[in-house]
Short mmCIF file of C-alpha atoms in Angstrom, two decimals:
data_model
loop_
_atom_site.label_atom_id
_atom_site.label_comp_id
_atom_site.label_asym_id
_atom_site.label_seq_id
_atom_site.Cartn_x
_atom_site.Cartn_y
_atom_site.Cartn_z
CA MET A 8 0.00 0.00 0.00
CA SER A 9 1.41 3.39 -0.99
CA ARG A 10 2.19 6.15 1.50
CA THR A 11 -0.65 8.26 0.10
CA ILE A 12 -3.22 5.52 0.66
CA GLN A 13 -1.83 4.78 4.11
CA GLY A 14 -2.03 8.47 4.99
CA SER A 15 -5.62 8.65 3.72
CA VAL A 16 -6.67 5.64 5.79
CA GLN A 17 -4.98 6.99 8.92
CA GLN A 18 -6.60 10.39 8.41
CA ALA A 19 -10.01 8.81 7.92
CA GLN A 20 -9.57 6.85 11.15
CA ARG A 21 -8.80 10.09 12.98
CA VAL A 22 -11.95 11.66 11.54
CA ARG A 23 -14.04 8.72 12.78
CA GLN A 24 -12.70 9.23 16.30
CA LEU A 25 -13.52 12.95 16.43
CA PRO A 26 -16.52 14.07 18.51
CA ARG A 27 -19.26 15.77 16.56
CA ALA A 28 -19.04 18.93 18.65
CA ASN A 29 -15.45 19.67 17.63
CA LEU A 30 -16.23 21.32 14.32
CA TRP A 31 -12.82 22.87 13.74
CA ALA A 32 -11.02 19.57 14.35
CA SER A 33 -13.44 17.82 12.01
CA PHE A 34 -12.99 20.50 9.36
CA SER A 35 -9.19 20.28 9.60
CA ALA A 36 -9.22 16.49 9.39
CA LEU A 37 -11.56 16.51 6.39
CA MET A 38 -9.39 19.13 4.72
CA ARG A 39 -6.29 16.98 5.15
CA TRP A 40 -8.24 14.01 3.82
CA GLN A 41 -9.26 15.92 0.70
CA LEU A 42 -5.72 17.15 0.10
CA LEU A 43 -4.44 13.59 0.43
CA GLN A 44 -7.03 12.52 -2.14
CA VAL A 45 -5.77 15.12 -4.60
CA GLY A 46 -2.16 14.39 -3.66
CA THR A 47 0.57 15.32 -6.09
CA MET A 48 -2.00 16.40 -8.68
CA LEU A 49 -2.81 19.59 -6.75
CA PRO A 50 0.11 21.69 -8.13
CA LEU A 51 -0.66 20.45 -11.64
CA ILE A 52 -4.34 21.38 -11.31
CA VAL A 53 -3.40 24.87 -10.12
CA VAL A 54 -0.98 25.29 -13.05
CA VAL A 55 -3.62 24.12 -15.55
CA GLN A 56 -6.16 26.57 -14.12
CA GLY A 57 -3.63 29.38 -14.46
CA MET A 58 -2.99 28.40 -18.08
CA LEU A 59 -6.73 28.30 -18.73
CA ALA A 60 -7.17 31.80 -17.33
CA ALA A 61 -4.30 33.14 -19.42
CA GLY A 62 -5.56 31.27 -22.47
CA ILE A 63 -9.02 32.82 -22.18
CA VAL A 64 -7.58 36.33 -22.06
CA VAL A 65 -5.04 35.88 -24.86
CA GLY A 66 -6.77 33.28 -27.02
CA PHE A 67 -10.15 34.97 -27.23
CA GLY A 68 -8.33 38.18 -28.10
CA PHE A 69 -6.97 36.52 -31.23
CA ILE A 70 -10.51 35.68 -32.35
CA ILE A 71 -11.56 39.34 -32.24
CA PRO A 72 -9.94 41.38 -35.04
CA ASP A 73 -8.77 44.89 -34.21
CA ILE A 74 -9.77 44.55 -30.57
CA THR A 75 -10.59 47.89 -28.92
CA ASP A 76 -9.81 48.96 -25.37
CA ALA A 77 -13.45 48.59 -24.35
CA THR A 78 -13.68 45.09 -25.83
CA ALA A 79 -10.38 44.07 -24.21
CA LEU A 80 -11.65 45.30 -20.85
CA PHE A 81 -14.93 43.39 -21.21
CA LEU A 82 -13.08 40.22 -22.23
CA SER A 83 -10.47 40.45 -19.51
CA THR A 84 -12.90 41.17 -16.68
CA GLY A 85 -15.04 38.22 -17.80
CA ALA A 86 -12.16 35.71 -17.65
CA PRO A 87 -12.24 35.27 -13.83
CA ALA A 88 -15.97 34.48 -13.94
CA MET A 89 -15.42 31.90 -16.67
CA LEU A 90 -12.67 30.26 -14.63
CA LEU A 91 -14.71 30.09 -11.41
CA LEU A 92 -17.78 28.79 -13.25
CA THR A 93 -15.76 26.18 -15.12
CA ILE A 94 -14.24 24.87 -11.90
CA GLY A 95 -17.54 24.74 -10.04
CA LEU A 96 -19.78 23.44 -12.82
CA VAL A 97 -17.29 21.13 -14.56
CA LEU A 98 -14.38 20.02 -12.38
CA VAL A 99 -16.37 19.62 -9.15
CA PRO A 100 -19.06 17.27 -10.55
CA GLN A 101 -16.39 15.23 -12.35
CA ALA A 102 -14.33 14.86 -9.18
CA VAL A 103 -17.36 13.94 -7.04
CA ALA A 104 -18.60 11.51 -9.71
CA ARG A 105 -15.23 9.72 -9.54
CA MET A 106 -15.50 9.58 -5.74
CA ARG A 107 -18.94 8.00 -6.04
CA THR A 108 -17.63 5.45 -8.52
CA ASP A 109 -14.67 4.30 -6.40
CA GLY A 110 -16.63 4.30 -3.13
CA THR A 111 -14.82 7.23 -1.51
CA PHE A 112 -17.95 9.37 -1.42
CA GLU A 113 -20.01 6.81 0.50
CA PHE A 114 -17.14 6.32 2.92
CA MET A 115 -17.03 10.06 3.62
CA ARG A 116 -20.80 10.08 4.18
CA SER A 117 -20.30 7.44 6.87
CA LEU A 118 -17.97 9.69 8.87
CA PRO A 119 -19.41 11.27 12.05
CA VAL A 120 -19.28 14.84 10.75
CA PRO A 121 -22.04 17.28 9.77
CA ARG A 122 -22.98 17.10 6.09
CA LEU A 123 -22.66 20.88 5.75
CA LEU A 124 -19.04 20.52 6.84
CA MET A 125 -18.35 18.19 3.91
CA LEU A 126 -19.66 20.82 1.50
CA ALA A 127 -17.67 23.56 3.26
CA VAL A 128 -14.47 21.56 2.79
CA GLU A 129 -15.20 21.14 -0.92
CA LEU A 130 -15.81 24.88 -1.24
CA THR A 131 -12.54 25.67 0.52
CA VAL A 132 -10.44 23.25 -1.55
CA TRP A 133 -11.81 24.34 -4.91
CA SER A 134 -11.64 28.02 -3.98
CA ALA A 135 -7.96 27.59 -3.13
CA ILE A 136 -7.44 25.95 -6.51
CA ALA A 137 -9.29 28.72 -8.38
CA LEU A 138 -7.81 31.84 -6.76
CA PRO A 139 -4.29 31.56 -8.26
CA GLY A 140 -5.82 31.20 -11.73
CA VAL A 141 -7.99 34.28 -11.21
CA ALA A 142 -4.95 36.31 -10.15
CA ILE A 143 -2.95 35.05 -13.17
CA GLY A 144 -5.79 35.93 -15.54
CA ILE A 145 -5.99 39.49 -14.23
CA LEU A 146 -2.20 39.91 -14.41
CA VAL A 147 -2.02 38.56 -17.98
CA ALA A 148 -4.87 40.86 -19.02
CA GLN A 149 -3.07 43.91 -17.68
CA LEU A 150 0.17 42.94 -19.41
CA ARG A 151 -1.48 41.93 -22.70
CA TYR A 152 -3.85 44.87 -23.15
CA ASP A 153 -2.29 47.49 -20.85
CA LEU A 154 -5.52 47.81 -18.90
CA SER A 155 -6.20 50.23 -16.10
CA LEU A 156 -8.40 48.54 -13.50
CA ALA A 157 -10.21 50.30 -10.69
CA ILE A 158 -10.76 47.44 -8.25
CA ASP A 159 -13.59 47.70 -5.74
CA TRP A 160 -12.36 45.13 -3.23
CA GLY A 161 -15.65 44.89 -1.37
CA VAL A 162 -17.65 44.09 -4.49
CA LEU A 163 -14.91 41.85 -5.89
CA ILE A 164 -14.55 39.72 -2.77
CA ALA A 165 -18.31 39.41 -2.27
CA ALA A 166 -18.82 38.53 -5.95
CA ALA A 167 -15.99 35.97 -5.94
CA VAL A 168 -17.42 34.27 -2.83
CA LEU A 169 -20.97 34.22 -4.23
CA VAL A 170 -19.89 32.90 -7.64
CA THR A 171 -17.65 30.24 -6.11
CA VAL A 172 -20.28 29.03 -3.65
CA MET A 173 -22.99 29.07 -6.31
CA ALA A 174 -20.99 27.19 -8.95
CA THR A 175 -19.54 24.65 -6.52
CA ALA A 176 -22.88 24.00 -4.84
CA ILE A 177 -24.65 23.48 -8.17
CA GLY A 178 -21.82 21.29 -9.46
CA TYR A 179 -21.91 19.25 -6.26
CA ALA A 180 -25.70 18.98 -6.49
CA ILE A 181 -25.43 17.62 -10.04
CA ALA A 182 -22.86 15.05 -8.94
CA VAL A 183 -24.75 13.74 -5.90
CA THR A 184 -28.25 13.61 -7.43
CA LEU A 185 -27.46 12.03 -10.82
CA GLN A 186 -25.71 8.84 -11.81
CA PRO A 187 -21.91 9.37 -12.05
CA MET A 188 -21.71 8.88 -15.82
CA LEU A 189 -24.66 11.20 -16.44
CA ALA A 190 -23.18 13.82 -14.11
CA GLN A 191 -19.89 13.73 -16.04
CA LEU A 192 -21.75 14.04 -19.35
CA ILE A 193 -23.73 17.06 -18.15
CA SER A 194 -20.54 18.72 -16.89
CA GLN A 195 -19.05 18.36 -20.38
CA VAL A 196 -22.12 20.03 -21.87
CA LEU A 197 -21.94 22.83 -19.32
CA VAL A 198 -18.36 23.73 -20.22
CA PHE A 199 -19.44 24.49 -23.79
CA PHE A 200 -22.50 26.39 -22.60
CA VAL A 201 -20.42 28.56 -20.27
CA MET A 202 -17.62 29.26 -22.74
CA LEU A 203 -19.54 29.67 -25.99
CA PHE A 204 -23.16 30.54 -25.22
CA SER A 205 -22.97 32.74 -22.13
CA PRO A 206 -22.44 36.52 -22.12
CA ILE A 207 -19.19 36.45 -20.18
CA THR A 208 -16.61 37.39 -22.78
CA PHE A 209 -19.10 39.09 -25.10
CA PRO A 210 -22.14 41.38 -24.49
CA ALA A 211 -25.56 39.79 -24.00
CA SER A 212 -26.87 41.98 -26.84
CA GLN A 213 -25.15 39.66 -29.33
CA LEU A 214 -27.44 36.79 -28.32
CA PRO A 215 -31.00 36.21 -29.63
CA GLU A 216 -33.65 37.93 -27.54
CA TRP A 217 -35.03 34.70 -26.08
CA PHE A 218 -31.51 33.70 -25.03
CA GLN A 219 -31.02 37.06 -23.34
CA ILE A 220 -34.21 36.52 -21.35
CA LEU A 221 -33.02 33.05 -20.33
CA HIS A 222 -29.73 34.44 -19.05
CA ASP A 223 -31.62 36.99 -16.97
CA TYR A 224 -32.68 34.09 -14.75
CA LEU A 225 -29.50 32.02 -14.93
CA PRO A 226 -26.59 32.75 -12.56
CA ILE A 227 -23.87 32.89 -15.23
CA GLN A 228 -24.35 36.43 -16.51
CA ALA A 229 -25.17 37.70 -13.02
CA GLY A 230 -21.89 36.31 -11.65
CA ALA A 231 -19.86 37.69 -14.53
CA ASP A 232 -21.43 41.15 -14.21
CA LEU A 233 -20.73 41.31 -10.47
CA LEU A 234 -17.09 40.27 -10.89
CA ARG A 235 -16.74 42.74 -13.75
CA ALA A 236 -18.05 45.54 -11.52
CA GLY A 237 -15.54 44.59 -8.85
CA LEU A 238 -12.59 44.62 -11.26
CA ALA A 239 -13.46 47.73 -13.28
CA SER A 240 -15.70 49.83 -11.08
CA GLN A 241 -14.94 52.92 -13.16
CA VAL A 242 -16.91 51.40 -16.06
CA TYR A 243 -19.28 48.75 -14.70
CA GLU A 244 -21.74 48.85 -11.79
CA ALA A 245 -23.04 46.05 -9.59
CA GLY A 246 -26.79 45.50 -9.71
CA ALA A 247 -29.11 44.31 -6.95
CA ARG A 248 -30.77 41.90 -9.39
CA ASP A 249 -27.45 40.14 -9.99
CA VAL A 250 -26.95 39.63 -6.26
CA ILE A 251 -30.50 38.29 -5.84
CA VAL A 252 -30.18 35.85 -8.76
CA LEU A 253 -26.84 34.55 -7.48
CA PHE A 254 -28.14 34.21 -3.93
CA ILE A 255 -31.21 32.24 -5.03
CA TRP A 256 -29.08 29.82 -7.05
CA CYS A 257 -26.65 29.50 -4.11
CA VAL A 258 -29.45 28.57 -1.73
CA ALA A 259 -30.95 26.12 -4.23
CA GLY A 260 -27.60 24.41 -4.87
CA VAL A 261 -26.77 24.08 -1.17
CA ALA A 262 -30.28 22.82 -0.33
CA ILE A 263 -30.24 20.14 -3.06
CA THR A 264 -26.72 19.05 -2.06
CA LEU A 265 -27.52 18.77 1.65
CA ARG A 266 -30.71 16.83 0.94
CA ALA A 267 -28.76 14.38 -1.22
CA LEU A 268 -26.00 14.05 1.40
CA MET A 269 -28.50 13.35 4.19
CA ARG A 270 -30.58 10.90 2.16
CA ARG A 271 -30.35 7.33 3.33
CA LYS A 272 -29.19 4.68 0.87
#
């Protein structure tokens, strides 16, 4: 048995021995367990996410001929939203689907820890993976297009937290309510929907009217607009509707996930 597997088993045994009341100890143990599961792949995942963020900023710029400053700003401020949404709606359901297939997920459900704590650990791990990529995307955008950003840290932090929680909760809900293969298939469809058919790197006005109306009720455009307002507050403003839409989807995703986690076999 490899050292990684031995470490995972030992960590799981420690989690089983923890009292329910000691939330911080349970959270720390679960966090170590998750990091052991990812293992040596963690640095590679972070690097790939950074490359994806840089690729969105630079690659999409090649598609647009004679890109203007306004278009470059819109594209660059949309890249962080695309990265966070891709991680939450694509990578999370794929990872959880694999855990369900190999039995790890059911083992974690058997641990004497609150179900909300399991979701909180997932949110923390995937947020830590996403943040370096977001920072790299912003840095590449500034170097590539010589942008001048007026960052509103309050709006940016609140938007990043809402988008991350929303995307991860929905991705987790997809993974725990559907069969693993179907969850992986839907996540593959979502990556194309987010990248090609969502007004993140292009204005919503370029979509058909019925598609614009649909995006008014989906969390993708709302998340992108909030992050954009946080990064370039001199041009874009945060709207109350965007916050409400994101919050509703957050609550729905968390509720569906917790119900699935608490459901008996």
